[in-house]
Coordinates of C-alpha atoms in Angstrom, one line a residue:
Chain A
M10 CA -15.4 -42.8 25.3
N11 CA -15.4 -39.6 23.4
S12 CA -17.2 -37.6 26.1
G13 CA -14.0 -37.2 28.2
S14 CA -12.0 -35.6 25.4
M15 CA -14.9 -33.4 24.4
A16 CA -15.3 -32.1 28.0
S17 CA -11.6 -31.3 28.1
G18 CA -12.1 -29.0 25.1
A19 CA -14.9 -27.1 26.7
A20 CA -12.6 -24.1 27.3
L21 CA -13.0 -23.2 23.7
V22 CA -15.9 -20.7 23.5
F23 CA -17.1 -19.5 20.2
P24 CA -18.2 -15.9 20.1
D25 CA -21.9 -15.2 19.8
L26 CA -22.4 -14.3 16.1
S27 CA -26.2 -13.6 16.3
G28 CA -27.8 -10.2 16.1
G29 CA -25.5 -8.5 13.7
A30 CA -22.3 -9.2 15.7
L31 CA -20.5 -9.5 12.3
N32 CA -21.8 -6.1 11.1
P33 CA -18.5 -4.3 11.8
L34 CA -16.8 -6.8 9.4
L35 CA -19.2 -6.0 6.5
P36 CA -16.8 -3.9 4.4
F37 CA -14.2 -6.7 4.6
L38 CA -16.7 -9.4 3.9
I39 CA -18.3 -7.5 1.0
L40 CA -14.9 -7.1 -0.7
S41 CA -13.5 -10.6 0.0
V42 CA -16.7 -12.6 -0.6
G43 CA -17.4 -10.4 -3.6
A44 CA -14.0 -11.2 -5.0
L45 CA -14.8 -14.9 -4.8
V46 CA -18.1 -14.3 -6.6
L47 CA -16.2 -12.4 -9.3
L48 CA -13.8 -15.4 -9.7
L49 CA -16.8 -17.7 -10.1
L50 CA -18.4 -15.4 -12.7
D51 CA -15.2 -15.3 -14.5
S52 CA -14.9 -19.1 -14.7
L53 CA -18.6 -19.4 -15.7
F54 CA -18.3 -16.9 -18.5
A55 CA -14.6 -17.6 -19.4
K56 CA -15.5 -18.1 -23.1
R57 CA -17.0 -14.6 -23.4
N58 CA -14.6 -12.0 -22.3
N59 CA -17.0 -9.2 -23.0
L60 CA -18.8 -8.9 -19.7
P61 CA -18.7 -5.4 -18.3
W62 CA -16.3 -6.3 -15.5
A63 CA -15.6 -2.8 -14.4
M64 CA -19.3 -2.2 -13.9
I65 CA -19.9 -5.5 -12.1
S66 CA -16.9 -5.3 -9.9
S67 CA -17.3 -1.6 -8.9
V68 CA -20.4 -2.7 -7.1
L69 CA -18.2 -4.1 -4.4
P70 CA -16.3 -0.9 -3.3
L71 CA -19.6 1.0 -3.7
L72 CA -21.4 -1.3 -1.3
A73 CA -18.5 -1.1 1.1
L74 CA -18.6 2.7 0.9
A75 CA -22.3 2.5 1.5
T76 CA -21.8 0.5 4.7
Y77 CA -19.1 3.0 5.8
A78 CA -21.6 5.8 5.2
T79 CA -24.3 4.3 7.4
R80 CA -21.8 4.2 10.3
W81 CA -21.0 7.8 10.1
P82 CA -21.1 9.9 12.3
G83 CA -20.9 9.4 16.0
Q84 CA -19.5 5.9 16.2
S85 CA -16.8 5.2 18.8
G86 CA -15.8 1.8 17.5
T87 CA -16.4 -1.8 18.2
T88 CA -14.3 -4.9 18.0
V89 CA -15.0 -8.4 16.6
F90 CA -13.3 -11.5 17.9
G91 CA -11.4 -9.7 20.6
P92 CA -8.7 -7.5 19.2
M93 CA -8.7 -9.3 15.8
Y94 CA -10.8 -6.7 14.0
I95 CA -11.3 -3.2 15.2
E96 CA -14.0 -1.0 13.6
D97 CA -13.4 2.6 14.6
P98 CA -13.7 5.8 12.7
F99 CA -10.0 5.7 11.9
A100 CA -10.4 2.3 10.3
S101 CA -13.5 3.6 8.5
F102 CA -11.6 6.6 7.1
V103 CA -8.7 4.4 5.8
G104 CA -11.3 1.9 4.5
I105 CA -13.1 4.7 2.6
L106 CA -9.8 5.8 1.0
V107 CA -9.0 2.2 0.0
C108 CA -12.5 1.8 -1.4
I109 CA -12.3 5.1 -3.4
A110 CA -8.9 4.0 -4.8
T111 CA -10.3 0.5 -5.6
L112 CA -13.4 1.9 -7.3
F113 CA -11.4 4.3 -9.5
G114 CA -8.8 1.6 -10.1
M115 CA -11.5 -0.7 -11.4
L116 CA -13.0 2.0 -13.6
L117 CA -9.7 2.9 -15.1
S118 CA -8.8 -0.7 -15.7
E119 CA -11.5 -1.6 -18.3
T120 CA -10.3 0.9 -20.9
Y121 CA -6.7 0.3 -20.1
L122 CA -6.9 -3.5 -20.4
K123 CA -8.8 -3.3 -23.6
K124 CA -6.2 -1.1 -25.1
M125 CA -3.5 -3.6 -24.0
G126 CA -5.5 -6.6 -25.1
R127 CA -5.6 -8.3 -21.7
Y128 CA -9.3 -7.7 -20.6
R129 CA -10.0 -10.4 -18.1
G130 CA -12.4 -10.9 -15.2
D131 CA -9.9 -12.4 -12.7
Y132 CA -8.0 -9.1 -12.8
F133 CA -11.0 -7.4 -11.1
A134 CA -11.3 -10.2 -8.5
L135 CA -7.6 -9.6 -7.6
L136 CA -8.2 -5.9 -7.2
A137 CA -11.1 -6.7 -4.8
F138 CA -9.0 -9.3 -2.9
S139 CA -6.2 -6.8 -2.4
A140 CA -8.7 -4.1 -1.2
S141 CA -10.1 -6.6 1.4
G142 CA -6.5 -7.1 2.7
M143 CA -6.0 -3.4 3.0
V144 CA -9.2 -3.0 5.0
L145 CA -8.0 -5.7 7.3
F146 CA -4.5 -4.3 7.5
A147 CA -5.6 -0.9 8.9
S148 CA -8.3 -2.4 11.3
T149 CA -6.4 -4.4 13.8
T150 CA -3.8 -4.5 16.5
E151 CA -3.5 -8.2 16.5
F152 CA -0.4 -9.5 14.8
L153 CA -2.0 -12.5 13.2
T154 CA -4.7 -10.3 11.4
L155 CA -2.1 -7.7 10.6
F156 CA 0.1 -10.4 8.9
L157 CA -2.9 -11.8 7.0
G158 CA -3.9 -8.4 5.9
L159 CA -0.4 -7.6 4.7
E160 CA -0.2 -10.8 2.7
L161 CA -3.7 -10.5 1.4
L162 CA -3.0 -6.9 0.1
S163 CA 0.4 -7.8 -1.3
I164 CA 0.0 -11.1 -3.1
P165 CA -2.8 -10.0 -5.5
V166 CA -0.7 -6.9 -6.3
Y167 CA 2.3 -9.1 -7.2
I168 CA 0.1 -10.9 -9.7
L169 CA -1.5 -7.7 -11.0
T170 CA 1.9 -6.2 -11.5
G171 CA 2.8 -9.1 -13.9
F172 CA -0.6 -9.1 -15.5
L173 CA 0.7 -8.1 -19.0
R174 CA 2.4 -11.4 -19.3
R175 CA 3.7 -10.9 -22.8
D176 CA 5.4 -7.7 -21.6
Q177 CA 8.9 -8.2 -20.3
K178 CA 8.8 -5.1 -18.1
S179 CA 5.6 -6.1 -16.4
L180 CA 7.0 -9.5 -15.5
E181 CA 10.3 -8.2 -14.4
A182 CA 8.5 -5.7 -12.2
A183 CA 6.4 -8.5 -10.7
M184 CA 9.5 -10.6 -10.0
K185 CA 11.3 -7.7 -8.3
Y186 CA 8.2 -6.7 -6.3
F187 CA 7.5 -10.3 -5.3
L188 CA 11.1 -11.1 -4.1
L189 CA 11.5 -7.9 -2.2
G190 CA 8.0 -8.0 -0.8
A191 CA 8.4 -11.6 0.4
F192 CA 11.7 -10.6 2.0
S193 CA 10.1 -7.6 3.8
S194 CA 7.2 -9.7 5.0
A195 CA 9.7 -12.2 6.4
L196 CA 11.3 -9.3 8.4
F197 CA 7.9 -8.3 9.5
L198 CA 7.1 -11.8 10.7
F199 CA 10.4 -12.2 12.5
G200 CA 9.6 -9.0 14.3
G201 CA 6.2 -10.2 15.3
A202 CA 7.7 -13.5 16.5
F203 CA 10.2 -11.6 18.7
I204 CA 7.4 -9.4 20.2
Y205 CA 5.5 -12.6 20.9
G206 CA 8.5 -14.2 22.4
A207 CA 9.1 -11.2 24.7
T208 CA 5.6 -10.9 26.0
G209 CA 3.6 -14.1 25.3
T210 CA 0.9 -12.4 23.4
T211 CA 0.3 -11.5 19.7
D212 CA -2.0 -8.6 20.4
L213 CA 0.4 -5.7 19.8
A214 CA -1.7 -3.2 21.8
V215 CA -1.1 -5.4 24.9
A216 CA 2.4 -6.6 24.0
L217 CA 4.0 -3.2 23.3
R218 CA 2.6 -1.8 26.5
S219 CA 3.5 -4.7 28.7
A220 CA 7.3 -5.0 28.3
P221 CA 8.6 -1.9 26.5
Q222 CA 12.0 -2.3 28.3
S223 CA 12.7 -5.8 26.9
P224 CA 15.5 -5.7 24.2
M225 CA 13.9 -8.6 22.4
L226 CA 10.6 -6.7 22.1
Q227 CA 12.5 -3.6 20.9
I228 CA 14.4 -5.6 18.2
G229 CA 11.1 -7.1 17.2
F230 CA 9.4 -3.7 17.0
V231 CA 12.1 -2.3 14.7
L232 CA 11.8 -5.4 12.4
L233 CA 8.1 -5.0 12.4
L234 CA 8.4 -1.3 11.5
S235 CA 10.6 -2.1 8.6
G236 CA 7.9 -4.2 7.1
F237 CA 5.5 -1.3 7.3
L238 CA 8.0 1.1 5.9
F239 CA 8.6 -1.2 2.9
K240 CA 5.0 -1.1 2.0
A241 CA 4.8 2.6 2.5
A242 CA 7.9 2.9 0.2
T243 CA 10.1 5.1 2.4
V244 CA 13.9 5.3 2.3
P245 CA 15.8 2.9 2.8
F246 CA 13.0 0.5 1.6
H247 CA 12.1 2.5 -1.6
M248 CA 14.3 0.8 -4.1
W249 CA 11.6 -1.3 -5.6
T250 CA 9.2 1.6 -6.2
P251 CA 10.3 3.1 -9.5
D252 CA 10.9 -0.2 -11.2
V253 CA 7.6 -1.7 -10.1
Y254 CA 5.5 1.5 -10.8
E255 CA 7.1 1.7 -14.3
G256 CA 6.7 -1.9 -15.2
A257 CA 3.2 -2.6 -13.8
P258 CA 0.2 -1.9 -16.0
T259 CA -0.7 1.8 -15.6
A260 CA -4.1 1.1 -14.1
V261 CA -2.5 -1.2 -11.5
T262 CA 0.1 1.5 -10.7
A263 CA -2.7 4.0 -10.1
F264 CA -4.4 1.5 -7.8
M265 CA -1.3 0.5 -5.8
A266 CA 0.3 3.9 -5.6
T267 CA -2.8 5.2 -3.8
S268 CA -4.5 2.3 -1.9
I269 CA -1.3 0.6 -0.5
K270 CA -0.1 4.0 0.7
A271 CA -3.4 4.7 2.5
A272 CA -3.5 1.2 4.1
S273 CA 0.1 1.2 5.2
F274 CA 0.1 4.7 6.6
G275 CA -3.2 3.9 8.3
A276 CA -1.7 0.8 9.8
L277 CA 1.5 2.6 10.7
G278 CA -0.5 5.3 12.5
R279 CA -2.3 2.7 14.6
L280 CA 0.9 0.8 15.3
L281 CA 2.7 4.0 16.5
Y282 CA -0.3 4.9 18.6
N283 CA 0.0 1.6 20.4
A284 CA 3.7 1.7 20.5
A285 CA 3.9 4.9 22.5
P286 CA 5.7 3.2 25.5
V287 CA 8.4 1.8 23.1
T288 CA 8.8 5.0 21.2
Q289 CA 9.6 6.8 24.4
I290 CA 12.5 4.4 25.1
L291 CA 13.8 3.8 21.5
P292 CA 14.6 6.9 19.5
I293 CA 11.8 6.1 17.0
P294 CA 10.9 9.8 16.4
D295 CA 14.5 10.6 15.6
M296 CA 14.7 7.6 13.3
L297 CA 11.5 8.7 11.6
W298 CA 12.9 12.2 11.3
W299 CA 15.8 10.9 9.3
I300 CA 13.6 8.6 7.2
A301 CA 11.3 11.6 6.5
V302 CA 14.2 13.8 5.4
L303 CA 15.9 11.2 3.3
T304 CA 12.6 10.0 1.7
M305 CA 11.6 13.5 0.7
T306 CA 15.1 14.3 -0.7
V307 CA 15.8 11.1 -2.5
G308 CA 12.4 11.0 -4.0
N309 CA 12.5 14.6 -5.3
F310 CA 16.1 14.6 -6.5
A311 CA 15.6 11.3 -8.4
A312 CA 12.3 12.6 -9.9
L313 CA 14.1 15.7 -11.3
T314 CA 15.8 13.7 -14.1
Q315 CA 13.1 11.3 -15.1
S316 CA 11.7 11.5 -18.6
N317 CA 9.2 8.7 -18.2
I318 CA 6.0 9.9 -16.5
K319 CA 5.3 6.7 -14.6
R320 CA 8.9 6.7 -13.2
M321 CA 8.6 10.4 -12.4
L322 CA 5.3 9.8 -10.6
A323 CA 6.9 6.8 -8.8
Y324 CA 9.7 9.0 -7.4
S325 CA 7.2 11.7 -6.6
S326 CA 5.2 9.1 -4.6
I327 CA 8.3 8.4 -2.6
A328 CA 8.6 12.1 -1.9
H329 CA 5.0 12.2 -0.8
A330 CA 5.6 9.3 1.5
G331 CA 8.3 11.5 3.0
Y332 CA 5.9 14.4 3.6
M333 CA 3.5 12.0 5.3
T334 CA 6.3 10.6 7.4
V335 CA 6.8 14.2 8.7
G336 CA 3.3 13.9 10.1
L337 CA 4.2 10.6 11.7
V338 CA 7.3 12.2 13.3
S339 CA 5.2 14.7 15.2
F340 CA 2.7 12.0 16.0
A341 CA 5.3 9.5 17.3
S342 CA 7.1 12.1 19.4
S343 CA 4.0 13.8 21.0
G344 CA 1.2 11.3 20.7
D345 CA -1.0 14.2 19.5
T346 CA -3.6 12.6 17.3
E347 CA -4.0 16.0 15.5
A348 CA -0.7 15.2 13.7
L349 CA -2.2 12.0 12.4
A350 CA -5.3 13.8 11.2
G351 CA -3.0 15.8 8.9
V352 CA -1.7 12.5 7.5
L353 CA -5.3 11.3 6.8
Y354 CA -6.2 14.5 5.0
Y355 CA -3.0 14.3 3.0
L356 CA -3.8 10.7 2.1
L357 CA -7.2 11.7 0.7
A358 CA -5.6 14.5 -1.5
Y359 CA -2.8 12.2 -2.5
T360 CA -5.2 9.4 -3.6
L361 CA -7.3 11.8 -5.7
M362 CA -4.3 13.5 -7.4
N363 CA -2.5 10.3 -8.3
I364 CA -5.6 8.4 -9.6
G365 CA -6.4 11.5 -11.7
A366 CA -2.9 11.8 -13.1
F367 CA -2.7 8.1 -14.0
G368 CA -6.2 8.4 -15.5
V369 CA -4.9 11.1 -17.8
V370 CA -1.9 9.0 -18.7
I371 CA -4.3 6.1 -19.6
L372 CA -6.5 8.3 -21.7
W373 CA -3.5 9.6 -23.7
S374 CA -2.2 6.1 -24.4
E375 CA -3.0 4.5 -27.8
K376 CA -4.1 1.0 -28.6
G377 CA -1.3 -1.4 -27.8
T378 CA 1.3 1.2 -27.0
E379 CA 1.5 3.7 -24.2
R380 CA 2.5 7.3 -24.4
L381 CA 4.8 7.5 -21.4
E382 CA 7.6 9.8 -22.3
I383 CA 6.9 13.4 -21.1
G384 CA 8.3 14.6 -24.4
E385 CA 5.5 12.9 -26.2
Y386 CA 3.0 15.1 -24.4
A387 CA 4.1 18.1 -26.5
G388 CA 1.2 20.3 -27.4
L389 CA -1.5 18.0 -25.9
G390 CA -2.7 20.7 -23.6
W391 CA -4.1 22.5 -26.6
K392 CA -5.3 19.5 -28.5
T393 CA -7.3 18.1 -25.6
P394 CA -8.1 21.2 -23.5
A395 CA -10.2 19.4 -20.8
L396 CA -7.6 16.8 -20.1
G397 CA -4.9 19.4 -20.2
L398 CA -6.7 21.4 -17.6
A399 CA -7.2 18.3 -15.5
M400 CA -3.5 17.4 -15.7
T401 CA -2.7 21.0 -14.7
I402 CA -4.8 20.6 -11.6
F403 CA -3.1 17.3 -10.7
M404 CA 0.4 18.7 -11.2
I405 CA -0.1 21.8 -9.2
S406 CA -1.8 19.8 -6.5
L407 CA 1.2 17.3 -6.4
A408 CA 3.6 20.3 -6.3
G409 CA 1.6 21.8 -3.4
I410 CA 0.6 25.0 -5.1
P411 CA -2.8 26.5 -3.9
P412 CA -5.7 26.3 -4.5
A413 CA -5.5 22.5 -5.0
A414 CA -5.8 20.2 -2.1
G415 CA -2.1 19.1 -2.2
F416 CA -1.2 22.6 -0.8
F417 CA -3.6 22.4 2.1
G418 CA -2.5 18.9 2.9
K419 CA 1.2 20.0 3.2
Y420 CA 0.2 23.0 5.1
Y421 CA -1.8 20.9 7.6
I422 CA 1.1 18.4 8.1
F423 CA 3.8 21.1 8.3
R424 CA 1.8 23.3 10.7
N425 CA 1.4 20.4 13.1
A426 CA 5.2 19.7 12.8
V427 CA 6.0 23.3 13.7
E428 CA 3.7 23.2 16.7
H429 CA 5.6 20.2 17.9
G430 CA 9.0 21.9 17.5
Y431 CA 10.2 20.3 14.3
V432 CA 11.1 23.6 12.6
S433 CA 14.2 22.3 10.8
L434 CA 12.2 19.3 9.5
V435 CA 9.6 21.7 8.1
V436 CA 12.2 23.9 6.5
L437 CA 13.7 20.8 4.7
G438 CA 10.2 19.8 3.7
V439 CA 9.3 23.2 2.2
L440 CA 12.7 23.3 0.4
N441 CA 11.9 19.8 -1.0
S442 CA 8.5 21.0 -2.0
A443 CA 9.9 23.9 -3.9
L444 CA 12.3 21.6 -5.7
S445 CA 9.5 19.4 -6.7
V446 CA 7.7 22.2 -8.5
Y447 CA 10.4 22.0 -11.2
Y448 CA 9.6 18.5 -12.4
Y449 CA 5.8 18.8 -12.1
L450 CA 5.9 22.1 -14.1
R451 CA 8.0 20.3 -16.7
V452 CA 5.0 18.3 -17.6
L453 CA 2.9 21.5 -18.0
V454 CA 5.6 23.1 -20.1
A455 CA 5.5 20.1 -22.5
L456 CA 1.7 20.3 -22.6
Y457 CA 1.4 24.0 -23.4
M458 CA 4.7 25.4 -24.6
R459 CA 6.0 22.8 -26.9
P460 CA 4.6 22.4 -30.4
A461 CA 2.9 19.1 -31.2
T462 CA 5.3 16.8 -32.9
R463 CA 3.0 14.3 -34.5
E464 CA -0.5 13.2 -35.3
F465 CA -2.5 12.6 -32.2
T466 CA -5.4 10.1 -32.0
M467 CA -7.2 9.2 -28.8
D468 CA -10.1 6.8 -28.2
R469 CA -12.4 8.5 -25.8
S470 CA -13.6 6.7 -22.7
V471 CA -16.5 8.3 -20.8
V472 CA -15.8 6.2 -17.7
V473 CA -12.1 7.2 -17.4
G474 CA -13.0 10.8 -18.4
S475 CA -15.5 11.1 -15.5
V476 CA -13.0 9.6 -13.0
V477 CA -10.5 12.2 -14.1
A478 CA -13.1 15.0 -13.9
F479 CA -14.3 13.9 -10.5
C480 CA -10.7 13.7 -9.1
G481 CA -9.9 17.2 -10.5
L482 CA -13.1 18.8 -9.1
A483 CA -12.8 17.0 -5.8
L484 CA -9.2 18.3 -5.4
L485 CA -10.3 21.8 -5.9
W486 CA -13.2 21.3 -3.6
I487 CA -11.3 19.8 -0.7
G488 CA -8.6 22.5 -1.2
I489 CA -10.6 25.7 -1.0
A490 CA -14.4 25.1 -0.6
P491 CA -16.1 26.6 2.4
D492 CA -19.0 24.9 4.2
T493 CA -21.8 26.8 2.5
V494 CA -23.9 24.6 0.3
L495 CA -22.1 21.2 0.6
P496 CA -19.6 20.2 3.2
G497 CA -16.2 21.7 2.3
V498 CA -12.8 21.9 3.8
P499 CA -13.8 22.8 7.4
A500 CA -16.2 19.8 7.4
L501 CA -13.5 17.5 6.1
V502 CA -11.0 18.7 8.6
G503 CA -13.6 18.1 11.4
W504 CA -14.1 14.7 9.9
V505 CA -10.4 13.7 9.9
R506 CA -10.0 15.0 13.5
E507 CA -13.0 13.0 14.6
S508 CA -11.5 9.9 12.9
V509 CA -8.4 10.0 15.0
L510 CA -9.9 10.9 18.3
T511 CA -11.1 7.4 19.2
L512 CA -8.1 5.6 17.7
R513 CA -7.1 2.5 19.5
Chain B
M9 CA 25.6 -30.9 28.3
G10 CA 22.6 -28.8 29.5
E11 CA 19.0 -29.0 28.6
I12 CA 17.9 -27.5 25.2
T13 CA 16.2 -24.2 26.1
T14 CA 14.1 -21.7 24.1
G15 CA 17.4 -19.7 23.7
H16 CA 18.9 -22.5 21.7
Y17 CA 16.0 -22.7 19.4
V18 CA 15.9 -19.0 18.9
A19 CA 19.6 -18.9 18.2
L20 CA 19.2 -21.5 15.5
S21 CA 16.3 -19.6 14.2
V22 CA 18.3 -16.4 14.0
V23 CA 21.1 -18.3 12.2
L24 CA 18.7 -19.8 9.7
F25 CA 17.0 -16.4 9.1
F26 CA 20.4 -14.8 8.5
I27 CA 21.4 -17.5 6.0
G28 CA 18.1 -17.0 4.3
S29 CA 18.5 -13.2 4.1
V30 CA 22.1 -13.5 2.7
G31 CA 20.6 -15.9 0.1
V32 CA 17.9 -13.4 -0.9
L33 CA 20.3 -10.5 -1.1
G34 CA 23.3 -12.3 -2.6
R35 CA 22.1 -15.0 -5.0
K36 CA 21.4 -14.4 -8.7
N37 CA 19.2 -17.4 -9.5
A38 CA 15.5 -16.6 -8.9
I39 CA 14.7 -20.1 -7.7
T40 CA 17.5 -20.0 -5.1
V41 CA 16.2 -16.7 -3.9
L42 CA 12.8 -18.1 -3.6
M43 CA 14.2 -21.0 -1.6
S44 CA 16.0 -18.5 0.7
V45 CA 12.7 -16.7 1.3
E46 CA 11.2 -20.0 2.3
L47 CA 14.1 -20.6 4.7
M48 CA 13.5 -17.3 6.3
L49 CA 9.8 -18.0 6.8
N50 CA 10.6 -21.4 8.3
A51 CA 13.2 -19.8 10.6
V52 CA 10.3 -17.6 11.8
N53 CA 8.2 -20.8 12.3
L54 CA 10.9 -22.3 14.5
A55 CA 11.1 -19.3 16.7
L56 CA 7.3 -19.1 17.0
L57 CA 7.0 -22.7 18.1
A58 CA 9.8 -22.3 20.6
F59 CA 8.2 -19.2 22.1
S60 CA 4.9 -21.0 22.1
R61 CA 6.3 -23.8 24.2
Q62 CA 8.0 -21.3 26.5
W63 CA 4.8 -19.3 27.2
G64 CA 2.6 -22.4 27.2
N65 CA 0.0 -20.8 25.0
H66 CA -1.1 -21.7 21.4
A67 CA -0.9 -18.3 19.8
G68 CA 2.6 -19.0 18.3
Q69 CA 1.6 -22.4 17.0
M70 CA -1.5 -20.9 15.4
L71 CA 0.5 -18.2 13.8
A72 CA 2.9 -20.8 12.5
F73 CA 0.1 -22.6 10.6
F74 CA -0.8 -19.3 8.9
V75 CA 2.8 -18.7 8.0
I76 CA 3.0 -22.2 6.4
A77 CA -0.2 -21.4 4.4
V78 CA 1.1 -18.0 3.3
A79 CA 4.5 -19.5 2.4
A80 CA 2.7 -21.9 0.1
V81 CA 0.8 -19.1 -1.5
E82 CA 3.9 -17.1 -2.0
A83 CA 5.8 -20.0 -3.5
A84 CA 2.9 -20.6 -5.9
V85 CA 2.7 -17.0 -7.0
G86 CA 6.5 -16.6 -7.2
L87 CA 6.9 -19.8 -9.3
A88 CA 4.1 -18.7 -11.6
I89 CA 5.8 -15.4 -12.3
L90 CA 9.0 -17.2 -12.8
V91 CA 7.5 -19.6 -15.3
A92 CA 6.0 -16.6 -17.2
I93 CA 9.4 -15.0 -17.4
F94 CA 11.1 -18.2 -18.4
R95 CA 8.6 -18.6 -21.3
L96 CA 9.4 -15.1 -22.5
R97 CA 13.2 -15.0 -21.9
E98 CA 14.4 -18.6 -21.2
T99 CA 16.3 -17.4 -18.1
T100 CA 15.9 -17.5 -14.3
N101 CA 18.9 -15.3 -13.7
L102 CA 17.9 -12.1 -11.9
D103 CA 20.8 -10.2 -13.5
D104 CA 19.3 -10.7 -16.9
M105 CA 16.1 -9.0 -15.7
S106 CA 17.3 -5.5 -16.1
T107 CA 15.2 -3.8 -18.8
L108 CA 13.7 -1.5 -16.1
N109 CA 17.1 0.0 -15.1
E110 CA 17.8 3.1 -17.1

């Protein structure tokens, strides 16, 4: 009697998973399954909190990076489970950025958590979970996967933000981030529901092309976009950023300031690519124009008056989201993928300079207390010359002064914007950039031109030190290096261009 | 009285979503805000199910299941953070959580 009901379900066809059909999913699987293994290890060895968690967990992003490396170059992209998971060079590039940020986040965390007395294994599992969500978020046009990616990247970060649970600021930041994040994902979901209602499909690539005139779809698209803009921390969805970045453990701030930015701008680029029919009807480029201007201006003006370095870097990250939105404006208005290539390059530079700057902040903090006021950095440039030099590179890169990569990134984005006729936007961007020099140089003034006020002790950490050194050298390398011995700037530019060519 | 159409369900969903968002933005008690977020997510579920019936496919229903699961995860994490705050401060009032505002 069961045969009849089974026959009626015969329409359900499982995809053939033999012969490496799941290979495109490997980076995601490595990170998510690896996170489960880390949780298991943590519960098995819960009594002994002295496992080298950073070393164990950093295997995961390294393995994921290795799988990305085997795919490069010359891969046009495949999909798994229909549109559920897209593996193309664009997704690979964003995935590589996420894995770099995760790897460095893990390496920075061990020293930091030991200083703060909260060294635990589950922390590293949460980092890996969040990274797997980011990989998913940038690799799909299907709303279901997009939603799961968004939640998978956000929820571990809510927990990580509140990880210092004896610290009031950390918990408050977690609460704020959680409530606003949940609110924004509800907006995101409602947008997705409207798009589904207007078209009958949850694949955004199909839905946004099939009924761009439908008002319901347009409302849905704007709601959906607001969810992305919240994660990317652009005006008017930026209010949470300074509080959360300040309150979160510094290693978590370094991780989320970089990787979430990469994942959300990656996903945003893919969404805008597929939303071209809608952006021709709705004034999306104009809207993004205003968002870019306001984000740059609000971020920079607010950063001017900050005395806490984490808060200053938080506002500066808002300003950087604004510069990247300039790239999205020219991409959304023209559909020219070259504009998106500029954003990808900028994301790489942004990741390196922020991880590096937070790494220096972690090295300069003492056991139990952090040194976060810029005034407390007086004279440190002379006492720790290597770190001072590294901080100088990060600050001039953030300010967009050559030869560091931040300058070339801005040049790349602004040049694309000028080519697409956004001269006034670029003028505003350059003015903002000039303004930002003031507060970045203030850190350098403290480092080199103020006398040291008190005794300075620092526990050295080779791991954090090498992360900082790597970031500093890489920033100079991708800012000026020619293609002579190793691949330099031209190779990198070729790479980002190639990444966006087969975007889908 | 006419038949109940998708439009009715969506109208109800929009009203519920609006009530939820007013709760998130206006209320001071963290638990009430958490409940308002849940209300918003369930409003989305209602809309998804109505659309799913209208289009005669299962994509909306499937999505609704995931939304339910994610809502449960969010509630668990949100309450855990709240319990941690309550242990430290003995308050659930969001206005008392202002050490980060300078």
